[in-house]
Amino acid sequence: MIIKTNASGFDHPASSEITPQAIYQGRRELIKLMAKGVAGAALASWAGRKALAQTLEKPGKLAALPGGKSAVAGAMTLEKITDYKLVTSYNNFYEFGTDKADPGKNAHTLVTKPWSVAVEGLVRQPKTWTLEDLLKLSPQEERIYRLRCVEGWSMVIPWVGYSLSELIKKAEPLGSAKYVEFVTLADPRTMPYVGSRVLEWPYVEGLRMDEAMHPLALLAFGMYGEVLPNQNGAPVRMVLPWKYGFKSAKSLVKIRFTDKEPRTAWNKAAASEYGFYSNVNPAVDHPRWSQATERRIGEDGLFAKRRKTLMFNGYEAQVAQLYTGMDLKKFF
Ligand SMILES: Nc1nc2c(c(=O)[nH]1)N[C@H]1C(S)=C(S)[C@@H](COP(=O)(O)O)O[C@H]1N2
Ligand SMILES: [Mo]
């Protein structure tokens, strides 16, 4: 899997985070490299993308959303943060297309204002929260988490948000609430692929109650000190750093407490391939490929080595106790 050079900016629509000057610069760099006769398409696109990254790596011009440093254990990794440009141009957000470059090109049609999130189901305090109220519910924190996709790539991203547990506490779940279901927006008018049959819409995810209450489970409103770009799940999404990326539902509209394990979008699409838990686990392979290693986005040059995938994506000390006594091959 090679990131397409085009995805790095050439045919990016007049998106607010890229200045025409930067695109022009990037294109000139690439033309120069190609003129030098850099051998092989792979090398040309890799070198070209690196040249582009240098001009386009800064965060965009979205509204600022800085977060204070987090005190949550495991919330900061010292690993190199992935370039903003890569994080915003290599996405999975099937409502906007299945190609990695599609969300960056298409998600400008998403309308994020006004926005609200309904909290309902087995709770004492059901409530529809406006985004403004949600933003104020708890102080925003910056947390540098790895995001590891089931497809075998990973990124390191400075997210901004607060623990989902803050919102759950306000909802006062009943004793019968054992699971939390996350429902995301499915609007055919603004999401061009919601009519497609790749997945059942809306995209739904789920967690067990104790997983949802874990302090690392982040309700995220921003990244890189700014509000979320549309392609990364604006205006509010989940980030579960110890689970495969697809558990981190984007553009949330409903959080529902239930007594039954929710059927999730990927589980419905292919139950033998995507289980309910989907914890990052190098010892449990996807039926069609290994999960033992990963490719860090931004390190995909000719000589870059794949990294060893860590148990629970490196968050074992924080989350392993949630799964004591469970057969993780069975509950994958
Ligand atoms: N609503 C919705 N949320 C989604 C997805 C999606 O297709 N739709 N894709 C998931 C997958 S597979 C991954 S890897 C992450 C990617 O998040 P990122 O684009 O911010 O890296 O979002 C997840 N959340
Ligand atoms: Mo993913």
mmCIF file of C-alpha atoms and ligand atoms in Angstrom:
data_model
loop_
_atom_site.group_PDB
_atom_site.id
_atom_site.type_symbol
_atom_site.label_atom_id
_atom_site.label_comp_id
_atom_site.label_asym_id
_atom_site.label_seq_id
_atom_site.Cartn_x
_atom_site.Cartn_y
_atom_site.Cartn_z
ATOM 1 C CA MET A 1 0.000 0.000 0.000
ATOM 2 C CA ILE A 2 1.603 3.220 -1.165
ATOM 3 C CA ILE A 3 0.097 6.604 -0.490
ATOM 4 C CA LYS A 4 -0.801 8.159 -3.788
ATOM 5 C CA THR A 5 1.151 11.300 -4.525
ATOM 6 C CA ASN A 6 -2.029 12.878 -5.748
ATOM 7 C CA ALA A 7 -3.572 12.388 -2.354
ATOM 8 C CA SER A 8 -0.964 14.737 -0.966
ATOM 9 C CA GLY A 9 -2.364 17.834 -2.491
ATOM 10 C CA PHE A 10 -2.507 18.149 -6.270
ATOM 11 C CA ASP A 11 -6.160 17.523 -6.742
ATOM 12 C CA HIS A 12 -7.187 18.573 -3.260
ATOM 13 C CA PRO A 13 -10.065 21.021 -3.758
ATOM 14 C CA ALA A 14 -9.517 24.568 -2.563
ATOM 15 C CA SER A 15 -9.488 23.249 0.956
ATOM 16 C CA SER A 16 -9.027 25.757 3.730
ATOM 17 C CA GLU A 17 -5.929 24.080 5.124
ATOM 18 C CA ILE A 18 -3.815 24.298 1.986
ATOM 19 C CA THR A 19 -2.702 27.599 0.529
ATOM 20 C CA PRO A 20 -2.481 27.734 -3.269
ATOM 21 C CA GLN A 21 1.138 28.766 -2.715
ATOM 22 C CA ALA A 22 1.885 25.551 -0.839
ATOM 23 C CA ILE A 23 0.286 23.432 -3.539
ATOM 24 C CA TYR A 24 2.233 25.310 -6.204
ATOM 25 C CA GLN A 25 5.488 24.834 -4.284
ATOM 26 C CA GLY A 26 4.811 21.143 -3.830
ATOM 27 C CA ARG A 27 4.083 20.635 -7.494
ATOM 28 C CA ARG A 28 7.268 22.465 -8.490
ATOM 29 C CA GLU A 29 9.316 20.274 -6.145
ATOM 30 C CA LEU A 30 7.864 17.166 -7.682
ATOM 31 C CA ILE A 31 8.375 18.375 -11.254
ATOM 32 C CA LYS A 32 12.007 19.144 -10.383
ATOM 33 C CA LEU A 33 12.486 15.677 -8.920
ATOM 34 C CA MET A 34 10.940 14.042 -11.948
ATOM 35 C CA ALA A 35 13.097 16.171 -14.280
ATOM 36 C CA LYS A 36 16.171 14.863 -12.453
ATOM 37 C CA GLY A 37 15.104 11.460 -13.687
ATOM 38 C CA VAL A 38 14.571 9.902 -10.280
ATOM 39 C CA ALA A 39 14.303 6.240 -11.149
ATOM 40 C CA GLY A 40 11.117 4.293 -10.639
ATOM 41 C CA ALA A 41 7.597 5.424 -10.019
ATOM 42 C CA ALA A 42 7.677 4.317 -6.373
ATOM 43 C CA LEU A 43 10.754 6.352 -5.590
ATOM 44 C CA ALA A 44 9.453 9.373 -7.482
ATOM 45 C CA SER A 45 6.185 9.352 -5.635
ATOM 46 C CA TRP A 46 7.878 8.791 -2.293
ATOM 47 C CA ALA A 47 10.383 11.603 -2.800
ATOM 48 C CA GLY A 48 7.653 13.801 -4.227
ATOM 49 C CA ARG A 49 5.445 13.168 -1.265
ATOM 50 C CA LYS A 50 8.286 14.020 1.116
ATOM 51 C CA ALA A 51 8.821 17.288 -0.729
ATOM 52 C CA LEU A 52 5.118 17.996 -0.447
ATOM 53 C CA ALA A 53 5.060 17.122 3.231
ATOM 54 C CA GLN A 54 7.691 19.759 3.906
ATOM 55 C CA THR A 55 5.506 22.475 2.468
ATOM 56 C CA LEU A 56 2.182 21.156 3.695
ATOM 57 C CA GLU A 57 2.914 19.687 7.109
ATOM 58 C CA LYS A 58 1.499 22.559 9.203
ATOM 59 C CA PRO A 59 -1.925 22.330 10.776
ATOM 60 C CA GLY A 60 -4.667 24.101 8.934
ATOM 61 C CA LYS A 61 -6.553 27.282 9.533
ATOM 62 C CA LEU A 62 -9.399 25.717 11.434
ATOM 63 C CA ALA A 63 -10.659 27.197 14.700
ATOM 64 C CA ALA A 64 -8.191 26.796 17.557
ATOM 65 C CA LEU A 65 -8.984 24.173 20.180
ATOM 66 C CA PRO A 66 -5.982 23.847 22.449
ATOM 67 C CA GLY A 67 -6.023 21.327 25.268
ATOM 68 C CA GLY A 68 -4.195 21.323 28.589
ATOM 69 C CA LYS A 69 -1.776 18.510 29.313
ATOM 70 C CA SER A 70 -3.543 15.346 30.327
ATOM 71 C CA ALA A 71 -3.004 13.609 33.641
ATOM 72 C CA VAL A 72 -4.495 10.340 32.404
ATOM 73 C CA ALA A 73 -1.960 7.489 32.597
ATOM 74 C CA GLY A 74 -0.715 6.484 29.152
ATOM 75 C CA ALA A 75 -2.244 9.542 27.457
ATOM 76 C CA MET A 76 1.071 10.764 26.039
ATOM 77 C CA THR A 77 3.486 8.862 23.848
ATOM 78 C CA LEU A 78 6.953 10.230 23.087
ATOM 79 C CA GLU A 79 6.865 8.887 19.551
ATOM 80 C CA LYS A 80 7.173 11.272 16.634
ATOM 81 C CA ILE A 81 3.859 12.884 15.762
ATOM 82 C CA THR A 82 2.632 12.105 12.243
ATOM 83 C CA ASP A 83 2.519 15.050 9.826
ATOM 84 C CA TYR A 84 -0.834 16.835 9.896
ATOM 85 C CA LYS A 85 -1.002 16.676 6.121
ATOM 86 C CA LEU A 86 -0.780 12.872 6.146
ATOM 87 C CA VAL A 87 -3.300 12.521 8.957
ATOM 88 C CA THR A 88 -5.795 14.630 7.002
ATOM 89 C CA SER A 89 -5.267 13.077 3.575
ATOM 90 C CA TYR A 90 -5.099 9.345 4.388
ATOM 91 C CA ASN A 91 -8.412 8.474 6.008
ATOM 92 C CA ASN A 92 -11.061 5.862 6.478
ATOM 93 C CA PHE A 93 -14.492 7.499 6.468
ATOM 94 C CA TYR A 94 -16.601 5.367 4.168
ATOM 95 C CA GLU A 95 -19.479 7.828 4.135
ATOM 96 C CA PHE A 96 -17.200 9.877 1.857
ATOM 97 C CA GLY A 97 -15.726 7.065 -0.247
ATOM 98 C CA THR A 98 -13.586 3.981 0.249
ATOM 99 C CA ASP A 99 -10.296 5.298 -1.132
ATOM 100 C CA LYS A 100 -7.928 6.726 1.487
ATOM 101 C CA ALA A 101 -7.848 10.049 -0.390
ATOM 102 C CA ASP A 102 -11.649 10.314 -0.730
ATOM 103 C CA PRO A 103 -12.585 11.763 2.681
ATOM 104 C CA GLY A 104 -10.040 14.573 2.317
ATOM 105 C CA LYS A 105 -11.518 15.450 -1.058
ATOM 106 C CA ASN A 106 -15.200 14.897 -0.335
ATOM 107 C CA ALA A 107 -15.873 15.655 3.326
ATOM 108 C CA HIS A 108 -16.113 19.425 2.807
ATOM 109 C CA THR A 109 -19.839 18.834 2.201
ATOM 110 C CA LEU A 110 -20.383 17.673 5.789
ATOM 111 C CA VAL A 111 -22.411 20.239 7.742
ATOM 112 C CA THR A 112 -21.176 20.357 11.340
ATOM 113 C CA LYS A 113 -23.217 23.337 12.539
ATOM 114 C CA PRO A 114 -25.604 23.069 14.251
ATOM 115 C CA TRP A 115 -24.702 19.723 15.804
ATOM 116 C CA SER A 116 -26.084 17.775 18.709
ATOM 117 C CA VAL A 117 -25.540 14.390 20.300
ATOM 118 C CA ALA A 118 -28.436 12.470 21.836
ATOM 119 C CA VAL A 119 -27.583 10.527 24.989
ATOM 120 C CA GLU A 120 -30.327 7.982 25.591
ATOM 121 C CA GLY A 121 -31.319 4.444 26.507
ATOM 122 C CA LEU A 122 -30.788 2.961 29.958
ATOM 123 C CA VAL A 123 -29.930 6.203 31.756
ATOM 124 C CA ARG A 124 -31.506 8.356 34.419
ATOM 125 C CA GLN A 125 -30.648 11.589 32.596
ATOM 126 C CA PRO A 126 -31.363 11.263 28.873
ATOM 127 C CA LYS A 127 -30.482 14.484 27.100
ATOM 128 C CA THR A 128 -29.726 15.890 23.685
ATOM 129 C CA TRP A 129 -26.512 17.844 24.057
ATOM 130 C CA THR A 130 -25.632 20.705 21.757
ATOM 131 C CA LEU A 131 -22.036 20.656 20.609
ATOM 132 C CA GLU A 132 -21.448 23.918 22.495
ATOM 133 C CA ASP A 133 -22.601 22.343 25.767
ATOM 134 C CA LEU A 134 -20.540 19.221 25.126
ATOM 135 C CA LEU A 135 -17.416 21.306 24.504
ATOM 136 C CA LYS A 136 -17.868 22.945 27.917
ATOM 137 C CA LEU A 137 -18.708 19.812 29.884
ATOM 138 C CA SER A 138 -15.115 19.143 30.950
ATOM 139 C CA PRO A 139 -11.717 20.793 30.322
ATOM 140 C CA GLN A 140 -10.172 19.936 26.957
ATOM 141 C CA GLU A 141 -6.970 17.900 27.204
ATOM 142 C CA GLU A 142 -4.321 17.112 24.637
ATOM 143 C CA ARG A 143 -3.530 13.399 24.413
ATOM 144 C CA ILE A 144 -0.995 11.950 22.021
ATOM 145 C CA TYR A 145 -2.363 8.543 21.055
ATOM 146 C CA ARG A 146 -1.377 6.008 18.442
ATOM 147 C CA LEU A 147 -4.185 5.054 16.070
ATOM 148 C CA ARG A 148 -3.704 1.571 14.617
ATOM 149 C CA CYS A 149 -5.885 0.522 11.710
ATOM 150 C CA VAL A 150 -6.869 -3.114 11.201
ATOM 151 C CA GLU A 151 -5.435 -2.735 7.687
ATOM 152 C CA GLY A 152 -1.907 -2.581 9.113
ATOM 153 C CA TRP A 153 -0.984 1.092 9.231
ATOM 154 C CA SER A 154 -0.667 3.429 12.182
ATOM 155 C CA MET A 155 -0.315 7.117 13.033
ATOM 156 C CA VAL A 156 0.541 9.187 16.117
ATOM 157 C CA ILE A 157 -1.897 12.039 16.633
ATOM 158 C CA PRO A 158 -2.247 14.815 19.246
ATOM 159 C CA TRP A 159 -5.989 14.616 19.937
ATOM 160 C CA VAL A 160 -7.974 17.161 21.931
ATOM 161 C CA GLY A 161 -10.936 16.151 24.045
ATOM 162 C CA TYR A 162 -11.803 14.610 27.389
ATOM 163 C CA SER A 163 -12.640 11.179 28.758
ATOM 164 C CA LEU A 164 -16.014 9.879 27.614
ATOM 165 C CA SER A 165 -16.563 8.905 31.259
ATOM 166 C CA GLU A 166 -17.252 12.597 32.025
ATOM 167 C CA LEU A 167 -20.317 12.511 29.782
ATOM 168 C CA ILE A 168 -21.364 9.046 30.972
ATOM 169 C CA LYS A 169 -21.361 10.243 34.588
ATOM 170 C CA LYS A 170 -23.757 13.063 33.662
ATOM 171 C CA ALA A 171 -26.079 10.545 31.998
ATOM 172 C CA GLU A 172 -26.293 8.421 35.186
ATOM 173 C CA PRO A 173 -26.546 4.965 33.575
ATOM 174 C CA LEU A 174 -28.908 2.455 35.187
ATOM 175 C CA GLY A 175 -27.504 -0.747 36.675
ATOM 176 C CA SER A 176 -28.959 -2.600 33.693
ATOM 177 C CA ALA A 177 -26.787 -0.635 31.211
ATOM 178 C CA LYS A 178 -24.052 -3.058 30.160
ATOM 179 C CA TYR A 179 -23.022 -1.630 26.776
ATOM 180 C CA VAL A 180 -22.746 1.686 24.978
ATOM 181 C CA GLU A 181 -23.715 2.062 21.332
ATOM 182 C CA PHE A 182 -22.273 4.866 19.201
ATOM 183 C CA VAL A 183 -24.343 5.966 16.227
ATOM 184 C CA THR A 184 -22.843 8.297 13.635
ATOM 185 C CA LEU A 185 -24.406 10.642 11.100
ATOM 186 C CA ALA A 186 -25.896 9.075 7.944
ATOM 187 C CA ASP A 187 -27.042 11.961 5.782
ATOM 188 C CA PRO A 188 -27.342 11.098 2.088
ATOM 189 C CA ARG A 189 -27.508 14.797 1.175
ATOM 190 C CA THR A 190 -24.084 15.605 2.589
ATOM 191 C CA MET A 191 -22.394 12.187 2.617
ATOM 192 C CA PRO A 192 -22.088 10.942 -0.973
ATOM 193 C CA TYR A 193 -21.439 7.259 -0.183
ATOM 194 C CA VAL A 194 -24.183 6.712 2.387
ATOM 195 C CA GLY A 195 -26.222 5.247 -0.496
ATOM 196 C CA SER A 196 -23.529 2.673 -1.254
ATOM 197 C CA ARG A 197 -23.774 -0.913 -0.077
ATOM 198 C CA VAL A 198 -20.266 -1.319 1.396
ATOM 199 C CA LEU A 199 -21.688 -0.992 4.902
ATOM 200 C CA GLU A 200 -25.057 -0.725 6.564
ATOM 201 C CA TRP A 201 -25.721 2.904 7.502
ATOM 202 C CA PRO A 202 -25.553 4.573 9.905
ATOM 203 C CA TYR A 203 -22.069 3.440 10.932
ATOM 204 C CA VAL A 204 -22.524 2.000 14.420
ATOM 205 C CA GLU A 205 -19.926 1.052 17.024
ATOM 206 C CA GLY A 206 -20.083 -0.293 20.550
ATOM 207 C CA LEU A 207 -18.186 -0.778 23.775
ATOM 208 C CA ARG A 208 -18.749 -2.636 26.988
ATOM 209 C CA MET A 209 -19.616 -0.256 29.812
ATOM 210 C CA ASP A 210 -16.282 -0.664 31.630
ATOM 211 C CA GLU A 211 -14.378 -0.029 28.394
ATOM 212 C CA ALA A 212 -16.396 3.117 27.778
ATOM 213 C CA MET A 213 -15.656 4.296 31.343
ATOM 214 C CA HIS A 214 -11.900 3.767 30.948
ATOM 215 C CA PRO A 215 -10.097 7.134 31.222
ATOM 216 C CA LEU A 216 -8.237 6.521 27.925
ATOM 217 C CA ALA A 217 -11.546 6.338 26.002
ATOM 218 C CA LEU A 218 -11.527 9.800 24.486
ATOM 219 C CA LEU A 219 -14.402 11.906 23.262
ATOM 220 C CA ALA A 220 -12.444 14.006 20.781
ATOM 221 C CA PHE A 221 -13.327 17.417 19.400
ATOM 222 C CA GLY A 222 -9.966 18.381 17.941
ATOM 223 C CA MET A 223 -6.429 17.511 16.930
ATOM 224 C CA TYR A 224 -3.169 19.446 16.538
ATOM 225 C CA GLY A 225 -4.649 22.252 18.655
ATOM 226 C CA GLU A 226 -7.576 22.836 16.297
ATOM 227 C CA VAL A 227 -11.114 21.554 15.876
ATOM 228 C CA LEU A 228 -11.367 18.273 13.947
ATOM 229 C CA PRO A 229 -11.171 18.510 10.170
ATOM 230 C CA ASN A 230 -14.286 16.993 8.580
ATOM 231 C CA GLN A 231 -12.417 13.984 7.214
ATOM 232 C CA ASN A 232 -11.222 13.078 10.709
ATOM 233 C CA GLY A 233 -14.728 12.954 12.153
ATOM 234 C CA ALA A 234 -15.866 16.499 12.881
ATOM 235 C CA PRO A 235 -17.261 17.806 15.052
ATOM 236 C CA VAL A 236 -17.005 15.002 17.624
ATOM 237 C CA ARG A 237 -15.741 11.409 17.491
ATOM 238 C CA MET A 238 -14.447 8.624 19.668
ATOM 239 C CA VAL A 239 -10.770 7.641 19.932
ATOM 240 C CA LEU A 240 -10.055 4.228 21.504
ATOM 241 C CA PRO A 241 -6.290 3.941 21.366
ATOM 242 C CA TRP A 242 -6.093 0.247 22.355
ATOM 243 C CA LYS A 243 -8.579 -0.880 19.704
ATOM 244 C CA TYR A 244 -8.381 -1.014 15.931
ATOM 245 C CA GLY A 245 -9.194 2.303 14.273
ATOM 246 C CA PHE A 246 -12.654 1.323 13.135
ATOM 247 C CA LYS A 247 -13.905 1.300 16.744
ATOM 248 C CA SER A 248 -13.294 5.078 16.851
ATOM 249 C CA ALA A 249 -16.622 6.222 15.394
ATOM 250 C CA LYS A 250 -16.603 9.601 13.620
ATOM 251 C CA SER A 251 -19.213 12.364 13.507
ATOM 252 C CA LEU A 252 -21.220 11.023 16.445
ATOM 253 C CA VAL A 253 -24.906 11.842 16.752
ATOM 254 C CA LYS A 254 -26.130 9.344 19.346
ATOM 255 C CA ILE A 255 -24.779 7.537 22.392
ATOM 256 C CA ARG A 256 -27.167 4.848 23.585
ATOM 257 C CA PHE A 257 -26.917 2.694 26.708
ATOM 258 C CA THR A 258 -28.201 -0.849 26.341
ATOM 259 C CA ASP A 259 -28.279 -4.236 28.048
ATOM 260 C CA LYS A 260 -27.328 -6.085 24.840
ATOM 261 C CA GLU A 261 -24.054 -6.148 22.941
ATOM 262 C CA PRO A 262 -24.592 -3.790 19.983
ATOM 263 C CA ARG A 263 -24.235 -5.122 16.442
ATOM 264 C CA THR A 264 -21.538 -2.936 14.965
ATOM 265 C CA ALA A 265 -21.143 -1.821 11.336
ATOM 266 C CA TRP A 266 -18.087 -3.945 10.571
ATOM 267 C CA ASN A 267 -19.389 -6.912 12.502
ATOM 268 C CA LYS A 268 -22.583 -6.814 10.424
ATOM 269 C CA ALA A 269 -20.541 -6.558 7.223
ATOM 270 C CA ALA A 270 -18.199 -9.494 8.017
ATOM 271 C CA ALA A 271 -18.713 -11.151 11.396
ATOM 272 C CA SER A 272 -15.876 -13.638 10.963
ATOM 273 C CA GLU A 273 -13.393 -10.831 10.310
ATOM 274 C CA TYR A 274 -14.435 -8.077 12.716
ATOM 275 C CA GLY A 275 -15.463 -8.978 16.226
ATOM 276 C CA PHE A 276 -17.103 -6.798 18.843
ATOM 277 C CA TYR A 277 -13.928 -6.208 20.891
ATOM 278 C CA SER A 278 -11.375 -5.561 18.125
ATOM 279 C CA ASN A 279 -8.556 -4.966 20.578
ATOM 280 C CA VAL A 280 -5.193 -4.444 18.906
ATOM 281 C CA ASN A 281 -3.566 -7.841 19.351
ATOM 282 C CA PRO A 282 -0.464 -8.945 17.410
ATOM 283 C CA ALA A 283 -1.176 -12.568 18.405
ATOM 284 C CA VAL A 284 -4.639 -12.675 16.824
ATOM 285 C CA ASP A 285 -4.511 -12.294 13.060
ATOM 286 C CA HIS A 286 -7.264 -11.013 10.865
ATOM 287 C CA PRO A 287 -8.414 -14.150 8.973
ATOM 288 C CA ARG A 288 -6.924 -12.778 5.748
ATOM 289 C CA TRP A 289 -3.699 -11.142 6.993
ATOM 290 C CA SER A 290 -1.290 -10.867 9.904
ATOM 291 C CA GLN A 291 -1.619 -8.260 12.653
ATOM 292 C CA ALA A 292 1.941 -8.809 13.955
ATOM 293 C CA THR A 293 3.443 -5.695 12.352
ATOM 294 C CA GLU A 294 2.389 -2.285 11.132
ATOM 295 C CA ARG A 295 3.529 0.468 8.803
ATOM 296 C CA ARG A 296 3.780 3.889 10.443
ATOM 297 C CA ILE A 297 2.351 6.462 8.054
ATOM 298 C CA GLY A 298 5.138 8.858 7.069
ATOM 299 C CA GLU A 299 7.785 6.140 7.349
ATOM 300 C CA ASP A 300 6.858 4.369 4.165
ATOM 301 C CA GLY A 301 10.027 5.008 2.177
ATOM 302 C CA LEU A 302 11.895 2.324 0.316
ATOM 303 C CA PHE A 303 13.983 1.317 3.328
ATOM 304 C CA ALA A 304 11.449 1.795 6.088
ATOM 305 C CA LYS A 305 10.944 -1.245 8.282
ATOM 306 C CA ARG A 306 7.545 -2.318 9.490
ATOM 307 C CA ARG A 307 7.127 -1.919 13.224
ATOM 308 C CA LYS A 308 6.130 -4.689 15.583
ATOM 309 C CA THR A 309 2.558 -4.196 16.699
ATOM 310 C CA LEU A 310 2.250 -3.970 20.477
ATOM 311 C CA MET A 311 -0.349 -5.724 22.605
ATOM 312 C CA PHE A 312 -3.303 -3.374 23.058
ATOM 313 C CA ASN A 313 -1.395 -0.983 20.783
ATOM 314 C CA GLY A 314 1.052 -0.252 23.625
ATOM 315 C CA TYR A 315 -1.636 0.493 26.228
ATOM 316 C CA GLU A 316 -1.427 -2.914 27.931
ATOM 317 C CA ALA A 317 -0.483 -1.535 31.355
ATOM 318 C CA GLN A 318 -3.587 0.647 31.304
ATOM 319 C CA VAL A 319 -6.244 -1.630 29.812
ATOM 320 C CA ALA A 320 -5.243 -5.296 30.167
ATOM 321 C CA GLN A 321 -7.223 -5.665 33.406
ATOM 322 C CA LEU A 322 -10.463 -5.053 31.478
ATOM 323 C CA TYR A 323 -9.963 -8.435 29.819
ATOM 324 C CA THR A 324 -8.612 -10.648 32.589
ATOM 325 C CA GLY A 325 -9.836 -14.209 32.202
ATOM 326 C CA MET A 326 -11.186 -13.650 28.678
ATOM 327 C CA ASP A 327 -10.050 -15.774 25.751
ATOM 328 C CA LEU A 328 -9.024 -12.991 23.365
ATOM 329 C CA LYS A 329 -8.891 -15.386 20.411
ATOM 330 C CA LYS A 330 -12.563 -16.098 20.946
ATOM 331 C CA PHE A 331 -13.522 -12.542 21.882
ATOM 332 C CA PHE A 332 -11.563 -10.881 19.061
HETATM 333 N N1 LIG B 1 -18.441 7.148 10.817
HETATM 334 C C1 LIG B 1 -17.306 6.498 10.531
HETATM 335 N N2 LIG B 1 -16.350 6.423 11.478
HETATM 336 C C2 LIG B 1 -15.183 5.783 11.222
HETATM 337 C C3 LIG B 1 -14.963 5.152 9.980
HETATM 338 C C4 LIG B 1 -16.000 5.248 8.990
HETATM 339 O O1 LIG B 1 -15.876 4.735 7.867
HETATM 340 N N3 LIG B 1 -17.128 5.939 9.308
HETATM 341 N N4 LIG B 1 -13.769 4.476 9.755
HETATM 342 C C5 LIG B 1 -13.030 4.006 10.932
HETATM 343 C C6 LIG B 1 -11.695 3.499 10.612
HETATM 344 S S1 LIG B 1 -11.610 2.003 9.806
HETATM 345 C C7 LIG B 1 -10.542 4.134 11.025
HETATM 346 S S2 LIG B 1 -9.010 3.432 10.802
HETATM 347 C C8 LIG B 1 -10.613 5.477 11.656
HETATM 348 C C9 LIG B 1 -9.730 6.429 10.880
HETATM 349 O O2 LIG B 1 -9.641 7.669 11.528
HETATM 350 P P1 LIG B 1 -8.758 8.835 10.882
HETATM 351 O O3 LIG B 1 -9.230 9.034 9.473
HETATM 352 O O4 LIG B 1 -8.968 10.034 11.735
HETATM 353 O O5 LIG B 1 -7.341 8.348 10.898
HETATM 354 O O6 LIG B 1 -11.925 6.011 11.693
HETATM 355 C C10 LIG B 1 -12.953 5.071 12.028
HETATM 356 N N5 LIG B 1 -14.224 5.742 12.202
HETATM 357 MO MO MO B 2 -9.428 1.212 10.123
#
